Amino acid sequence: MKRVETTEVLFSSLFFLLAIFTLLVVGLSQYAKNFSQLFALVAKERGLYAVLLNLFMTVGFFSTLFFLFRPRARPRLSLRYKISMTGMLFLFFGTLLLGLSVKMGNGSIERESVAGIMDWLYYIRQSLARWFGSYWGERALDWLFFFSFVFLPLLIWINEMEFDRNDLLGHYFHSLRPSINLSIGTLFGMSIQPLFKESWWEYNELALLGLGLVLLAILFYKKRHYFGFYEIFNMVLLGMALLLMALAHSLFEGYIDYYEAKKAFYGLVLLGWSARWMDRITR
């Protein structure tokens, strides 16, 4: 019987809560007149999904600190892993910094109120926030998560590719390999989008989602023994999301802030992935 890791149970539990919440919000917004603006409220900038993303990044930051300074692991952690974990620490902190908004006066920071190094950091933050909030920044994030957590991992699982764990580099890449549950979580986030786009090139979102679903179906057909209770249950949630998002597609059309909901799922996937490989190497 396949041993279920604690980090997989925790990720699946958080994914279940976030997925059910999203399904309820979308369903109520689409079919209940009194709640027609519910999704707009929770998915707006600085709304509930943004708060959840910041929460995931905060948990990721402190969990990385815990794994990095785990007493029994420190003497045997290689420099490669220490550098990777330090990089994750900065990634969580940087993402949290981008997501947090500091308000002064009328809701924005005046340039005169920031001096020296803070002035420099503030304008870097603003530039990055504008880029990641732009159309191309959002698409870049979609492609990054698709290839990192869906395309490459599912191809590895389908072809039963194994890294040589006796080799230092092979052991490193084996530890960092995402799980099937993380692929399902990423696809759930990608399913939050309108069916009809304003321009033909915007259909790349749907194309990525479709390709990911095909790969997941092939893996389930060919390697069903890889799918335990959590994988199958998460696939059921994904199927429910695909059906509901298709029925409620008009909810997202012309409404740009649906991406805040996607980022919350991406943040949860990043948290689940980092906790999984850090827990493995520091046991």
Coordinates of N, CA and C in Angstrom, one line a residue, residues 132-213:
F132 N 3.5 41.9 -13.2 CA 2.8 40.7 -12.9 C 1.3 40.9 -12.9
G133 N 0.8 42.2 -12.8 CA -0.6 42.4 -12.9 C -1.1 42.7 -14.3
S134 N -0.1 42.7 -15.3 CA -0.4 43.0 -16.7 C -0.9 41.7 -17.3
Y135 N -1.4 41.8 -18.6 CA -1.8 40.6 -19.3 C -0.7 39.7 -19.5
W136 N 0.5 40.2 -20.0 CA 1.6 39.3 -20.3 C 2.3 38.7 -19.1
G137 N 2.2 39.5 -18.0 CA 2.7 39.0 -16.7 C 1.9 37.8 -16.2
E138 N 0.6 37.9 -16.3 CA -0.3 36.8 -15.9 C -0.1 35.6 -16.8
R139 N 0.0 35.8 -18.1 CA 0.2 34.7 -19.0 C 1.6 34.0 -18.7
A140 N 2.6 34.8 -18.4 CA 3.9 34.2 -18.1 C 3.8 33.3 -16.9
L141 N 3.0 33.8 -15.9 CA 2.8 33.0 -14.7 C 2.0 31.7 -15.0
D142 N 1.0 31.8 -15.9 CA 0.3 30.6 -16.3 C 1.2 29.6 -17.0
W143 N 2.1 30.0 -17.9 CA 3.0 29.2 -18.6 C 4.0 28.6 -17.6
L144 N 4.5 29.4 -16.7 CA 5.5 28.9 -15.7 C 4.9 27.7 -14.9
F145 N 3.7 28.0 -14.3 CA 3.1 26.9 -13.5 C 2.7 25.7 -14.3
F146 N 2.3 25.9 -15.6 CA 1.9 24.8 -16.4 C 3.0 23.9 -16.7
F147 N 4.1 24.4 -17.1 CA 5.3 23.6 -17.4 C 6.0 23.0 -16.2
S148 N 6.0 23.8 -15.1 CA 6.6 23.3 -13.9 C 5.8 22.2 -13.1
F149 N 4.5 22.4 -13.1 CA 3.7 21.6 -12.2 C 2.7 20.7 -13.0
V150 N 2.6 20.8 -14.3 CA 1.6 20.0 -15.1 C 2.4 19.2 -16.2
F151 N 2.9 20.0 -17.1 CA 3.5 19.4 -18.3 C 4.6 18.4 -18.0
L152 N 5.7 19.0 -17.5 CA 6.9 18.2 -17.2 C 6.6 17.0 -16.2
P153 N 6.0 17.3 -15.0 CA 5.8 16.2 -14.1 C 4.9 15.1 -14.7
L154 N 3.8 15.4 -15.4 CA 3.0 14.4 -15.9 C 3.7 13.6 -17.0
L155 N 4.5 14.2 -17.8 CA 5.3 13.5 -18.8 C 6.2 12.5 -18.1
I156 N 6.8 12.9 -17.0 CA 7.7 12.1 -16.2 C 7.0 10.9 -15.7
W157 N 5.8 11.1 -15.1 CA 5.0 10.0 -14.6 C 4.5 9.1 -15.7
I158 N 4.1 9.6 -16.8 CA 3.6 8.8 -17.9 C 4.7 7.9 -18.4
N159 N 5.9 8.4 -18.6 CA 7.0 7.6 -19.2 C 7.8 6.9 -18.1
E160 N 7.3 7.0 -16.8 CA 8.0 6.3 -15.7 C 9.5 6.6 -15.7
M161 N 9.8 7.9 -15.9 CA 11.2 8.3 -15.9 C 11.7 8.4 -14.4
E162 N 12.9 7.9 -14.2 CA 13.4 7.9 -12.8 C 14.8 8.5 -12.8
F163 N 15.0 9.4 -11.9 CA 16.3 10.0 -11.7 C 17.2 9.1 -10.9
D164 N 18.5 9.0 -11.2 CA 19.5 8.2 -10.5 C 19.7 8.8 -9.1
R165 N 19.1 8.3 -8.1 CA 19.3 8.9 -6.7 C 20.6 8.6 -6.1
N166 N 21.4 7.8 -6.7 CA 22.8 7.6 -6.2 C 23.7 8.8 -6.7
D167 N 23.2 9.5 -7.7 CA 23.9 10.7 -8.2 C 23.4 11.9 -7.5
L168 N 24.3 12.8 -7.2 CA 23.9 14.0 -6.4 C 22.9 14.8 -7.1
L169 N 23.1 15.0 -8.4 CA 22.2 15.8 -9.2 C 20.8 15.1 -9.4
G170 N 20.9 13.8 -9.6 CA 19.7 13.0 -9.8 C 18.9 13.0 -8.5
H171 N 19.5 12.8 -7.4 CA 18.8 12.9 -6.1 C 18.2 14.2 -5.9
Y172 N 18.8 15.3 -6.3 CA 18.3 16.7 -6.2 C 17.0 16.8 -7.0
F173 N 17.1 16.4 -8.3 CA 15.9 16.6 -9.1 C 14.7 15.6 -8.7
H174 N 15.1 14.5 -8.2 CA 14.1 13.5 -7.7 C 13.3 14.2 -6.5
S175 N 14.0 14.8 -5.6 CA 13.4 15.4 -4.5 C 12.5 16.6 -4.9
L176 N 12.9 17.3 -5.9 CA 12.1 18.5 -6.3 C 10.9 18.1 -7.2
R177 N 10.7 16.9 -7.6 CA 9.7 16.5 -8.6 C 8.3 16.7 -7.9
P178 N 7.4 17.4 -8.6 CA 6.1 17.6 -8.0 C 5.2 16.3 -8.0
S179 N 4.2 16.3 -7.2 CA 3.3 15.1 -7.1 C 2.1 15.3 -8.1
I180 N 1.4 14.3 -8.3 CA 0.2 14.3 -9.1 C -0.9 15.3 -8.5
N181 N -1.0 15.3 -7.2 CA -1.9 16.2 -6.6 C -1.6 17.7 -6.9
L182 N -0.3 18.0 -6.9 CA 0.0 19.4 -7.3 C -0.4 19.7 -8.7
S183 N -0.2 18.8 -9.6 CA -0.7 19.0 -11.0 C -2.2 19.2 -11.0
I184 N -2.9 18.4 -10.3 CA -4.4 18.6 -10.2 C -4.8 20.0 -9.7
G185 N -4.1 20.4 -8.6 CA -4.3 21.7 -8.0 C -4.1 22.8 -9.0
T186 N -3.0 22.7 -9.8 CA -2.7 23.7 -10.8 C -3.7 23.8 -11.9
L187 N -4.2 22.6 -12.3 CA -5.3 22.6 -13.3 C -6.6 23.2 -12.8
F188 N -6.8 23.0 -11.5 CA -8.1 23.6 -11.0 C -8.0 25.1 -11.0
G189 N -6.8 25.6 -10.7 CA -6.6 27.1 -10.8 C -6.8 27.6 -12.2
M190 N -6.2 26.8 -13.2 CA -6.3 27.2 -14.6 C -7.7 27.1 -15.1
S191 N -8.6 26.4 -14.5 CA -9.9 26.2 -15.0 C -10.8 27.5 -14.7
I192 N -10.3 28.3 -13.8 CA -11.0 29.6 -13.5 C -10.7 30.6 -14.6
Q193 N -11.5 30.6 -15.6 CA -11.4 31.5 -16.8 C -12.6 31.5 -17.7
P194 N -12.8 32.5 -18.5 CA -14.0 32.5 -19.4 C -13.7 31.6 -20.6
L195 N -14.8 31.1 -21.2 CA -14.6 30.2 -22.3 C -14.4 31.1 -23.6
F196 N -15.0 32.2 -23.6 CA -14.8 33.1 -24.9 C -13.9 34.2 -24.6
K197 N -13.0 34.5 -25.5 CA -12.0 35.5 -25.3 C -12.2 36.6 -26.3
E198 N -11.5 37.8 -26.0 CA -11.7 38.9 -26.9 C -10.8 38.8 -28.2
S199 N -9.7 38.1 -28.0 CA -8.7 37.9 -29.2 C -8.3 36.4 -29.3
W200 N -8.0 36.0 -30.5 CA -7.7 34.6 -30.7 C -6.5 34.1 -29.9
W201 N -5.5 35.0 -29.7 CA -4.3 34.6 -29.0 C -4.5 34.4 -27.5
E202 N -5.6 34.9 -27.0 CA -6.0 34.7 -25.6 C -6.5 33.3 -25.3
Y203 N -6.7 32.5 -26.4 CA -7.1 31.1 -26.2 C -6.0 30.2 -25.7
N204 N -4.8 30.8 -25.5 CA -3.7 30.0 -25.0 C -4.0 29.4 -23.6
E205 N -4.8 30.2 -22.9 CA -5.2 29.7 -21.5 C -6.0 28.4 -21.6
L206 N -6.9 28.4 -22.5 CA -7.7 27.2 -22.7 C -6.9 26.0 -23.3
A207 N -6.0 26.4 -24.2 CA -5.2 25.4 -24.8 C -4.3 24.7 -23.8
L208 N -3.7 25.5 -22.9 CA -2.9 24.9 -21.8 C -3.7 24.0 -20.9
L209 N -4.9 24.5 -20.5 CA -5.8 23.7 -19.7 C -6.2 22.4 -20.4
G210 N -6.5 22.4 -21.7 CA -6.9 21.2 -22.4 C -5.8 20.2 -22.5
L211 N -4.5 20.7 -22.8 CA -3.4 19.8 -22.9 C -3.1 19.2 -21.6
G212 N -3.2 19.9 -20.5 CA -3.0 19.4 -19.2 C -4.0 18.3 -18.8
L213 N -5.2 18.5 -19.2 CA -6.3 17.5 -18.9 C -6.1 16.2 -19.7

